[in-house]
Tab-separated table of C-alpha atoms and ligand atoms in Angstrom:
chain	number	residue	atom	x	y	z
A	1	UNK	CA	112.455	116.624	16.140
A	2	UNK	CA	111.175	113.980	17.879
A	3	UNK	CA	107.762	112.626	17.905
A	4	UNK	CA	105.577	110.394	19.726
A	5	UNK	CA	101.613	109.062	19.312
A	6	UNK	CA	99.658	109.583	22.419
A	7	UNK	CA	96.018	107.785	23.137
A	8	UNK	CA	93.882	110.132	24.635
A	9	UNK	CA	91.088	109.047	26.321
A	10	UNK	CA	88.742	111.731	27.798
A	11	UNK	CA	86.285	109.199	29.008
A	12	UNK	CA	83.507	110.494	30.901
A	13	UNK	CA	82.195	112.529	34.265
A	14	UNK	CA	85.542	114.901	34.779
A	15	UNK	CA	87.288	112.924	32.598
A	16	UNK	CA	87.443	115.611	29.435
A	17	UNK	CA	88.193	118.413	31.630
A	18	UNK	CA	91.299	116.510	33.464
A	19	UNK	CA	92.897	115.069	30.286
A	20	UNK	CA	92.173	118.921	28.359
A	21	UNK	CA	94.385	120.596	31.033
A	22	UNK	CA	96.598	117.487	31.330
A	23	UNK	CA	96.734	118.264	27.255
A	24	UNK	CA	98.012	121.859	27.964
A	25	UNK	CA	100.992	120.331	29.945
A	26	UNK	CA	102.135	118.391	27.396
A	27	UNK	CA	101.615	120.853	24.678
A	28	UNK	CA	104.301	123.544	26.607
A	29	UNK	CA	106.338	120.678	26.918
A	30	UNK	CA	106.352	120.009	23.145
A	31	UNK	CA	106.932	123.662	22.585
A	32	UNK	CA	109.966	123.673	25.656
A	33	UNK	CA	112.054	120.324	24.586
A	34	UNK	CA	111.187	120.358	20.378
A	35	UNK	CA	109.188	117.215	20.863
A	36	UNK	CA	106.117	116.706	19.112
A	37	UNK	CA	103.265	114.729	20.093
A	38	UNK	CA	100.175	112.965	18.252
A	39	UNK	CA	97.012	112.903	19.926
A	40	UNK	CA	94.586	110.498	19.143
A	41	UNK	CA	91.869	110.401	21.168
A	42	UNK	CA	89.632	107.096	21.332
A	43	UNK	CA	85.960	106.652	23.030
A	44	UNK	CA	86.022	104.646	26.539
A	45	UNK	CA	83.310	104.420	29.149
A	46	UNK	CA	79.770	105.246	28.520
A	47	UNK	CA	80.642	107.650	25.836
A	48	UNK	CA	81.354	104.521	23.894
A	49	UNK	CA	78.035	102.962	25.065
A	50	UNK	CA	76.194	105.840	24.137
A	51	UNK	CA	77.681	105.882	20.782
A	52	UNK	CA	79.026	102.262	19.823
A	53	UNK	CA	76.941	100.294	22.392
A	54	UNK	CA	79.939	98.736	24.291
A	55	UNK	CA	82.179	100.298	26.997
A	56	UNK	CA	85.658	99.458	23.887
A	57	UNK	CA	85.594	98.925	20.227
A	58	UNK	CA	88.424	96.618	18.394
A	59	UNK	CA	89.090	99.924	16.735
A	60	UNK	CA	89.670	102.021	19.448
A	61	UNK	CA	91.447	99.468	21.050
A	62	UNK	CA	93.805	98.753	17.793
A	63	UNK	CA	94.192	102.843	17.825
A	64	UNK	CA	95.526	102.303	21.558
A	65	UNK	CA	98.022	99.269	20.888
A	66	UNK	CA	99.531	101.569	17.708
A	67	UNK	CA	100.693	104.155	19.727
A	68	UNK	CA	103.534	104.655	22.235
A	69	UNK	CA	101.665	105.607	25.373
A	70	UNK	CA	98.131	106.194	26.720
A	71	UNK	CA	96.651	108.507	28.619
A	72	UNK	CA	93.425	108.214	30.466
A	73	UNK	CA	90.739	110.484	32.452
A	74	UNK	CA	88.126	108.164	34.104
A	75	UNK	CA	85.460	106.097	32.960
A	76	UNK	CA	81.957	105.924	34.872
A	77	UNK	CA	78.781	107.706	35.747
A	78	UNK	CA	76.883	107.740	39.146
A	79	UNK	CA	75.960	104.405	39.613
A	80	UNK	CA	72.536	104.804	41.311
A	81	UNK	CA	71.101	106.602	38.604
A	82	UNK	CA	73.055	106.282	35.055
A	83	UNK	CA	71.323	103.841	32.611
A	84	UNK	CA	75.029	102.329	32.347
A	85	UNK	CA	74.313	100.399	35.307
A	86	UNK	CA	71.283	98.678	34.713
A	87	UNK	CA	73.379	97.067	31.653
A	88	UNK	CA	74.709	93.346	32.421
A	89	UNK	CA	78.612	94.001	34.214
A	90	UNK	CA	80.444	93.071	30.685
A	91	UNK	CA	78.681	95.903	28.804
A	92	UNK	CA	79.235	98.848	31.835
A	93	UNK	CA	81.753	101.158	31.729
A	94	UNK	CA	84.169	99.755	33.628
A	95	UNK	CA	84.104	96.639	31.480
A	96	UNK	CA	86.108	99.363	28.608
A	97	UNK	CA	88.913	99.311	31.514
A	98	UNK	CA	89.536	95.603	32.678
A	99	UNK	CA	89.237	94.999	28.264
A	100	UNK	CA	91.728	97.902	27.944
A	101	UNK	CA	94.470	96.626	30.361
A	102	UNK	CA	94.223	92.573	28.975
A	103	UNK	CA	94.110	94.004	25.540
A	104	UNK	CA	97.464	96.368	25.873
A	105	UNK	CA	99.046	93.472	27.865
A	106	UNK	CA	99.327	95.505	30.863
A	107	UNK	CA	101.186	93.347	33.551
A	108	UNK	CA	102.474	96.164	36.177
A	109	UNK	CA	100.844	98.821	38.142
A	110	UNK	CA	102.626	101.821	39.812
A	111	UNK	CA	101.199	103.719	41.916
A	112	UNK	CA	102.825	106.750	44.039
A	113	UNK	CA	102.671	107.844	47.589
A	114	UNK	CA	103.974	111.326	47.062
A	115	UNK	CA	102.671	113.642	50.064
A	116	UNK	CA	103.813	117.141	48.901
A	117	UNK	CA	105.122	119.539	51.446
A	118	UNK	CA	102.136	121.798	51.329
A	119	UNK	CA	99.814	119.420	52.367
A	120	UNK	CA	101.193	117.983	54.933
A	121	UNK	CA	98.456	119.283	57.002
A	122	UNK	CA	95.944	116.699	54.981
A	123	UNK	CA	97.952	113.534	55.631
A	124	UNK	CA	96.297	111.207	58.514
A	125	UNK	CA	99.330	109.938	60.412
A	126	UNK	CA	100.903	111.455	62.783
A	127	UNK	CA	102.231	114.991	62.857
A	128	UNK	CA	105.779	113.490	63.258
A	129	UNK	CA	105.336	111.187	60.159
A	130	UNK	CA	103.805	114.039	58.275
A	131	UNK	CA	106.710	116.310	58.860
A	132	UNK	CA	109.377	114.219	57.721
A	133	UNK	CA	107.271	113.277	54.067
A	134	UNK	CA	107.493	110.522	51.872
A	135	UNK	CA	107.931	109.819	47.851
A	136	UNK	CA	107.707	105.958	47.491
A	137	UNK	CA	105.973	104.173	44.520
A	138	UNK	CA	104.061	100.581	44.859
A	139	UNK	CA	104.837	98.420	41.475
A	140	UNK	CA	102.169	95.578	41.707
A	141	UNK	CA	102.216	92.600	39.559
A	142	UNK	CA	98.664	92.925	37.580
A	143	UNK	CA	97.969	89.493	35.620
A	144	UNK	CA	99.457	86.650	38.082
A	145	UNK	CA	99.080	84.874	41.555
A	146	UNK	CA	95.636	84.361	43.580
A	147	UNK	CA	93.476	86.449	41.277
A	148	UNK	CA	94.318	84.670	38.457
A	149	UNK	CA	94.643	81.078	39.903
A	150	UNK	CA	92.612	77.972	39.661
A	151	UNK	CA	89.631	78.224	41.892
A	152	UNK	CA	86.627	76.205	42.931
A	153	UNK	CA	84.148	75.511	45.700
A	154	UNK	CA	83.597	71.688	46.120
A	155	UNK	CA	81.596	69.819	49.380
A	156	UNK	CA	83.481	66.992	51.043
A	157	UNK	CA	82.378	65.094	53.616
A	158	UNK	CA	78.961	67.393	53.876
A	159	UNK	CA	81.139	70.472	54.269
A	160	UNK	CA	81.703	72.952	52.184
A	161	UNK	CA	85.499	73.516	50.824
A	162	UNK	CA	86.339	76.477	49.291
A	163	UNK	CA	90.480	76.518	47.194
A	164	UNK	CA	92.203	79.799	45.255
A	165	UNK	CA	95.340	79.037	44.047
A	166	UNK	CA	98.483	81.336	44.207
A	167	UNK	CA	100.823	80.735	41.020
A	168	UNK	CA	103.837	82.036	39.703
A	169	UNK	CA	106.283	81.206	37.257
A	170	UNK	CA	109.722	82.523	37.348
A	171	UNK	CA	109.653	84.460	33.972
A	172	UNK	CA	106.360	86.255	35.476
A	173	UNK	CA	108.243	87.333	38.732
A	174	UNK	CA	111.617	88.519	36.420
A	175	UNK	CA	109.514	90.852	33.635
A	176	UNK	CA	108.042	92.943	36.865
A	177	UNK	CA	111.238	92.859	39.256
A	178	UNK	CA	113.637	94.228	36.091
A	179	UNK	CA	110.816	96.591	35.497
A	180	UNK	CA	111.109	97.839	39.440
A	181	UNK	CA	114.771	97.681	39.160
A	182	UNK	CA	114.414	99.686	36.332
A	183	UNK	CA	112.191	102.749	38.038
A	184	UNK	CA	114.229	102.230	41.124
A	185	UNK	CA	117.265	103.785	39.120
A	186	UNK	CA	115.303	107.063	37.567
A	187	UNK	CA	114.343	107.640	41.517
A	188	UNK	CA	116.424	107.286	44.635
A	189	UNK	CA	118.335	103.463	43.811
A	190	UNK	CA	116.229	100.994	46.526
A	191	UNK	CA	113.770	98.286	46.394
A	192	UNK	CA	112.099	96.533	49.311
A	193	UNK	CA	110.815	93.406	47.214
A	194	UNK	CA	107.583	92.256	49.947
A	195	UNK	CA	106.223	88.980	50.145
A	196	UNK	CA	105.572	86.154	52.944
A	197	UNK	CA	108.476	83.927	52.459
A	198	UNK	CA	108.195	82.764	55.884
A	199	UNK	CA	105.475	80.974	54.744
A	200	UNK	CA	104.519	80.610	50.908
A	201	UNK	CA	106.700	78.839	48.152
A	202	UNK	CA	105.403	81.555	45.833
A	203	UNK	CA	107.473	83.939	47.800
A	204	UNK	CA	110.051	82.225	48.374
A	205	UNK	CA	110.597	81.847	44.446
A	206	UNK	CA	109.663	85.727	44.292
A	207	UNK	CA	112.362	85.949	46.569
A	208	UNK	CA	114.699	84.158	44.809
A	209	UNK	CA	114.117	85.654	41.767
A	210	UNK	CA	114.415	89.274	42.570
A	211	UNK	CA	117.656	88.441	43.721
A	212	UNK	CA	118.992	86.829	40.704
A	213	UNK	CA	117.614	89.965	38.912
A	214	UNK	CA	119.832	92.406	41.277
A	215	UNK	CA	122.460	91.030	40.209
A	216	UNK	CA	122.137	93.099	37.061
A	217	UNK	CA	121.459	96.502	38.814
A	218	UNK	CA	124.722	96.734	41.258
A	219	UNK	CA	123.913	100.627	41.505
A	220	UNK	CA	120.443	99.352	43.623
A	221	UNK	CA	119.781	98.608	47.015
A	222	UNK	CA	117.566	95.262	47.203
A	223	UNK	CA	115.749	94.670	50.808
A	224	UNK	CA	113.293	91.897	51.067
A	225	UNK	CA	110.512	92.956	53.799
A	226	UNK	CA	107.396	90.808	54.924
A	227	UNK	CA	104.202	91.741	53.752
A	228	UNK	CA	102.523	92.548	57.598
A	229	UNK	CA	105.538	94.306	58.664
A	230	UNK	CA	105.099	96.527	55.419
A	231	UNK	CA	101.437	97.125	55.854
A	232	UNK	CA	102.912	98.541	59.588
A	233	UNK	CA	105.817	100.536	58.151
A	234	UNK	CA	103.657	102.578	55.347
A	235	UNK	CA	101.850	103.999	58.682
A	236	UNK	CA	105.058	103.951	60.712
A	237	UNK	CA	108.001	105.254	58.663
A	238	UNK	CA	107.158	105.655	54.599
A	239	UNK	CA	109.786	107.698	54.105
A	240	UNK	CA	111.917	104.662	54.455
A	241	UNK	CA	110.959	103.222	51.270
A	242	UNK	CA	111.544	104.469	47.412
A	243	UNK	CA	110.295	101.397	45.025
A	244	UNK	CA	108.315	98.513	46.848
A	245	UNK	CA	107.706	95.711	44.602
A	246	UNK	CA	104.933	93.325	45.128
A	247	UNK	CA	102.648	90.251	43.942
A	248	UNK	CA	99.130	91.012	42.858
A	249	UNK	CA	97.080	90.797	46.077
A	250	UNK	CA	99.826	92.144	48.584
A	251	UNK	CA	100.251	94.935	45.971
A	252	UNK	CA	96.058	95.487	45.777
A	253	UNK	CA	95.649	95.914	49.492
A	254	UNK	CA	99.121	97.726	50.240
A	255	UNK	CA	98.845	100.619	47.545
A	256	UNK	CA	95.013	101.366	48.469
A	257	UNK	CA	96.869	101.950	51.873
A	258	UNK	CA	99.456	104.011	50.666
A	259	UNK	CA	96.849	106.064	48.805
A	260	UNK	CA	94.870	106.869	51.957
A	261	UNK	CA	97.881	108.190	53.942
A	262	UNK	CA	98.680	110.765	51.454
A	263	UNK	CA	95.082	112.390	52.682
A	264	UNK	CA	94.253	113.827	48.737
A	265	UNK	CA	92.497	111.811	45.648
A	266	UNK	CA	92.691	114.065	43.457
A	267	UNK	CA	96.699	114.077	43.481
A	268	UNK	CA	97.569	110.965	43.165
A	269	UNK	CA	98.726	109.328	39.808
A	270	UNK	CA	99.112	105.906	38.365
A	271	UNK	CA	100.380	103.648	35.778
A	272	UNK	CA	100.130	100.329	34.012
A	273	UNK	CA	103.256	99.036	32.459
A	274	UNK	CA	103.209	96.679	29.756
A	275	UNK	CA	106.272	95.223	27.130
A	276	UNK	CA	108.952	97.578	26.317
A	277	UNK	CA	108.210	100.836	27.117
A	278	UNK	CA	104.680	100.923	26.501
A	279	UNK	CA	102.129	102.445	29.450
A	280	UNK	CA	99.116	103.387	30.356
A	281	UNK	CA	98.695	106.582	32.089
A	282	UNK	CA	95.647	107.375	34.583
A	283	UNK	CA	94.793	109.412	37.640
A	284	UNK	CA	93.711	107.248	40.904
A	285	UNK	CA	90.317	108.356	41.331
A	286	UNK	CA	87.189	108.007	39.684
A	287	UNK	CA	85.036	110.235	37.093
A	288	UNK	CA	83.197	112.204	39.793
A	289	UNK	CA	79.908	112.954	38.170
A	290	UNK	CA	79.132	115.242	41.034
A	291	UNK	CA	81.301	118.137	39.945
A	292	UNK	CA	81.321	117.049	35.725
A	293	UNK	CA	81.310	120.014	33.687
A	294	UNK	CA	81.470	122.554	37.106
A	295	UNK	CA	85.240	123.057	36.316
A	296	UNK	CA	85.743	122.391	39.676
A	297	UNK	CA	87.871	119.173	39.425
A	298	UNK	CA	91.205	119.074	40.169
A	299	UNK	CA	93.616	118.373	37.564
A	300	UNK	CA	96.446	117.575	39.249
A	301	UNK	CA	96.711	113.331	39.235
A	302	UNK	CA	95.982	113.818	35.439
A	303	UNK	CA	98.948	116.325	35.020
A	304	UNK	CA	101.007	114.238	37.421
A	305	UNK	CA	99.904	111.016	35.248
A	306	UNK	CA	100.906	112.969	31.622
A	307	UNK	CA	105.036	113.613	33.691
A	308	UNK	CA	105.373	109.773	34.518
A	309	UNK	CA	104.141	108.903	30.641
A	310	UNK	CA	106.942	111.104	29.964
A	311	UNK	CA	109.273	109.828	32.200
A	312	UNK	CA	108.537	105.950	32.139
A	313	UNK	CA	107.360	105.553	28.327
A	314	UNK	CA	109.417	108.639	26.499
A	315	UNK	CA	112.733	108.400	29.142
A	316	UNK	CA	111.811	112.877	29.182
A	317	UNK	CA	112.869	112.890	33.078
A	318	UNK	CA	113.707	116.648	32.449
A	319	UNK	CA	110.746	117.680	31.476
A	320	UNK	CA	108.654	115.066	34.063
A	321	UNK	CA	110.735	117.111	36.838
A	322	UNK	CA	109.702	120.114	35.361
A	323	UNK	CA	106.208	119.667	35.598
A	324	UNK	CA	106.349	117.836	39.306
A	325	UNK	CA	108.229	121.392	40.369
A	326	UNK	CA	105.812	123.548	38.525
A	327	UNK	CA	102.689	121.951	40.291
A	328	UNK	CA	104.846	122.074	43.686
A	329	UNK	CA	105.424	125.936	42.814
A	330	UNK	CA	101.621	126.116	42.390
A	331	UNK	CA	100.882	125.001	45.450
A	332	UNK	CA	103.689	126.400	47.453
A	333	UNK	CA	101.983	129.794	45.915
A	334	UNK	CA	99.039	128.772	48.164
A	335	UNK	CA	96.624	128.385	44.705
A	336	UNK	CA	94.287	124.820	45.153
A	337	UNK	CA	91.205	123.358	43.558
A	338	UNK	CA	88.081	122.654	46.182
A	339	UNK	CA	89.086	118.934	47.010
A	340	UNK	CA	92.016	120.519	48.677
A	341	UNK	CA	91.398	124.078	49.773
A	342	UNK	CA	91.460	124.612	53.727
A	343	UNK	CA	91.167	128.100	55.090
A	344	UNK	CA	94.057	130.802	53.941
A	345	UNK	CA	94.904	129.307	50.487
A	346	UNK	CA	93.458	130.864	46.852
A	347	UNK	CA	90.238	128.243	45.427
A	348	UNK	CA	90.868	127.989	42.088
A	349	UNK	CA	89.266	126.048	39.156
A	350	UNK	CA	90.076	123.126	37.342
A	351	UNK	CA	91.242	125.517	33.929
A	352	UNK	CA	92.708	127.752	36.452
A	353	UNK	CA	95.298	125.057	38.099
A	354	UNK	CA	95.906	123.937	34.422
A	355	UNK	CA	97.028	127.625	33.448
A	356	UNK	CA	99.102	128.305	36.474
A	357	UNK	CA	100.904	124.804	36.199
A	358	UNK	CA	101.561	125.940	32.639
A	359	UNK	CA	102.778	129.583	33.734
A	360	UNK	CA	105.579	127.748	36.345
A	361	UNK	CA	106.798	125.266	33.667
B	1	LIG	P1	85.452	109.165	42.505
B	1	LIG	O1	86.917	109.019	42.705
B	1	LIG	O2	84.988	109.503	41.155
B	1	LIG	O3	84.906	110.295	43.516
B	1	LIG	C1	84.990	110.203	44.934
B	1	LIG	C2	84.890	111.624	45.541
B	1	LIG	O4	86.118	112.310	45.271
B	1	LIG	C3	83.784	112.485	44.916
B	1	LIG	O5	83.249	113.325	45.911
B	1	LIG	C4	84.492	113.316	43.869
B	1	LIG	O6	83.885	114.564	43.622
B	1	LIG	C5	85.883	113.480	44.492
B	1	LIG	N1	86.937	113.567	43.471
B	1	LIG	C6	87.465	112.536	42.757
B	1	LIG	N2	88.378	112.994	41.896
B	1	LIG	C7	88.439	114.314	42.073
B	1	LIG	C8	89.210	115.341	41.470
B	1	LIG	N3	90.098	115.107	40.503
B	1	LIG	N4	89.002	116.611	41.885
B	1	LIG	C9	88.117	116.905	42.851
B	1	LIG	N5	87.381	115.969	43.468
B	1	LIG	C10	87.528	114.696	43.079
B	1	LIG	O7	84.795	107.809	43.031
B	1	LIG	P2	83.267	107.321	42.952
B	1	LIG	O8	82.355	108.473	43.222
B	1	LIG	O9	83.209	106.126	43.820
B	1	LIG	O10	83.065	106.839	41.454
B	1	LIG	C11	82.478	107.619	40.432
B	1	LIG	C12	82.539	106.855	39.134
B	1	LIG	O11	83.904	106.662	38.744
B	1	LIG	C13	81.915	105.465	39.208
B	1	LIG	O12	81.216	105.218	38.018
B	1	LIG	C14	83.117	104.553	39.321
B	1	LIG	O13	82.858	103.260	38.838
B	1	LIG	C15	84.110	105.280	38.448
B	1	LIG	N6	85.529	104.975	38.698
B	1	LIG	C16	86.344	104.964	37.613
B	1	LIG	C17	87.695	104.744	37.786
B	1	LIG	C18	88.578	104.771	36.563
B	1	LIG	O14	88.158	105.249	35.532
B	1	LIG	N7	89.808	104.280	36.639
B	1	LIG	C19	88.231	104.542	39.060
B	1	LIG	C20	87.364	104.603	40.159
B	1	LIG	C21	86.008	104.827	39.976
């Protein structure tokens, strides 16, 4: 049999109810496909303030980098009233995520667009656009280009002059467009690589080098697509795209997009992809303290998050299609959590979605 060490990490607000039911997945999958899986579950957030004082320890970060993937609630409390926030920036909770991602060497974020069928009702374009659905994922590069860039403010000539700098190096652009190639074959075979290369070098190398790389995937379609046209098509025609790969600040702005059209937080899922096979598994939204410990949240992103671990870091597409059918089975079977009841479907709660996901497995 099999096994594999997982990182749990509850983290705080909804964060320990969405990771328990997430759990339960994972468990019926161990028990379906002989596969066993260690939890280890680490402090992150202001559960590790409260405890250790800082937002990560060295050890639960060394517990993270030991094992094979991690999976992740939310970190946070409300930030009006939670002593967290009156701590300086680097000792918040949030601080536990940005030391997190540098410390696992977490260079590529995917994020899905997936707008299931039964609530098409809840995306904002138009009916038309709705109707015809979309399943696309954004891989951003994380650790490269104008964030990361040499940057200062300077005053020549009595004026103010304000420079970022937008780098990358070839190796940087090849690690993230083998790892799109690679997701573009587990899904439908195309990537639209988007940059400006009517006007930036840095695209134009971006460019250049995605192309070398197709070389090596003959079974995928490469497109190359401008950033503002691409920004127009996600509202015009998303079903037209599968993998979109992107640098860092096209990939920021474009995926928030993307998130919004699907119409519902509390399904959407996300990872960050480091070397190998290694990944960090999340959900796209935050802890919500409003409804902590109500059982209200909705579990879904999590559970979604917990089938691309198992598709991206343990190559278990079975069992990651299993558990995208079951929760489109739960749904189609008219159950949903508040976030995304409307008028004529079941409310259930958080444990509740959990089970029934479980049942359709
Ligand atoms: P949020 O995503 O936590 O909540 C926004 C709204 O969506 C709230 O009304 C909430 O109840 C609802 N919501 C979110 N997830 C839901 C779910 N699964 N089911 C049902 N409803 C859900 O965003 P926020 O309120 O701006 O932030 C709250 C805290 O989370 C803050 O401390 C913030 O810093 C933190 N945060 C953490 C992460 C992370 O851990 N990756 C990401 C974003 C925000």
């Amino acid at each position: 049999m099999g096994k594999y060490n997982i990182t749990l990490i509850p983290g705080d607000g909804i964060g320990p109810e969405i990771v328990g039911e997430a759990v339960k997945i994972l468990d019926a999958v161990s028990a379906k496909y002989s596969v066993g899986f260690n939890y280890t579950k680490i402090l992150m957030g202001g559960c590790s303030i409260d405890e250790y004082g800082v937002p990560l320890t060295d050890e639960a970060l060394e517990t993270a980098k030991k094992s094979d993937a991690v999976l992740l609630g939310a970190v946070g409390g409300n930030t009006d009233t939670s002593p967290w926030y009156r701590l300086p920036p680097e000792r918040r909770p949030e601080a536990g995520l940005l030391a997190i991602r540098k410390g696992l060497g977490l260079y590529a974020n995917l994020r899905p667009a997936l707008l299931f069928d039964e609530l098409r009702a809840s995306c904002p374009l138009k009916e038309s656009v709705g109707e015809k659905g979309f399943d696309f994922v954004i891989m951003r590069e994380l650790t490269g280009g104008l964030y990361f860039g040499d940057r200062y403010t300077v005053v020549e000539n009595g004026k103010r002059k304000a420079v970022d700098t937008l780098t990358y190096t070839e190796d940087e652009i090849r690690r993230i467009a083998v790892r799109a190639f690679e997701i573009a074959r587990k899904r439908r075979g195309k990537v639209t690589s988007v940059d400006k290369a009517n006007v930036l070098d840095s695209s134009r190398l971006w460019r250049a080098v995605t192309a070398e790389v197709a070389k090596d995937y003959p079974d995928v379609e490469l497109s190359n697509m401008l950033v503002d046209n691409c920004a127009m098509q996600i509202v015009k025609d998303p079903a037209q795209f599968d993998v979109i790969l992107t640098e860092n600040m096209f990939g920021d702005i474009l995926s928030d997009e993307a998130s919004m059209v699907t119409g519902s937080l509390g399904m959407l899922s996300s990872a960050s992809l480091g070397a190998g096979k290694f990944g960090l598994y999340e959900p796209s939204h935050g802890s919500a303290p409003d409804i902590a410990g109500k059982n209200e949240a909705n579990p879904i992103a999590t559970i979604m998050s917990a089938a691309m671990l198992l598709r991206y870091s343990f190559d278990m597409n079975d069992a990651a299609d299993d558990i995208e059918n079951a929760v489109k089975k739960v749904l189609k079977s008219g159950y949903r959590t508040g976030d995304i009841y409307s008028d004529g479907t079941k409310k259930c709660t958080c444990t509740e979605m959990g089970d029934l996901i479980k049942e359709n497995l």
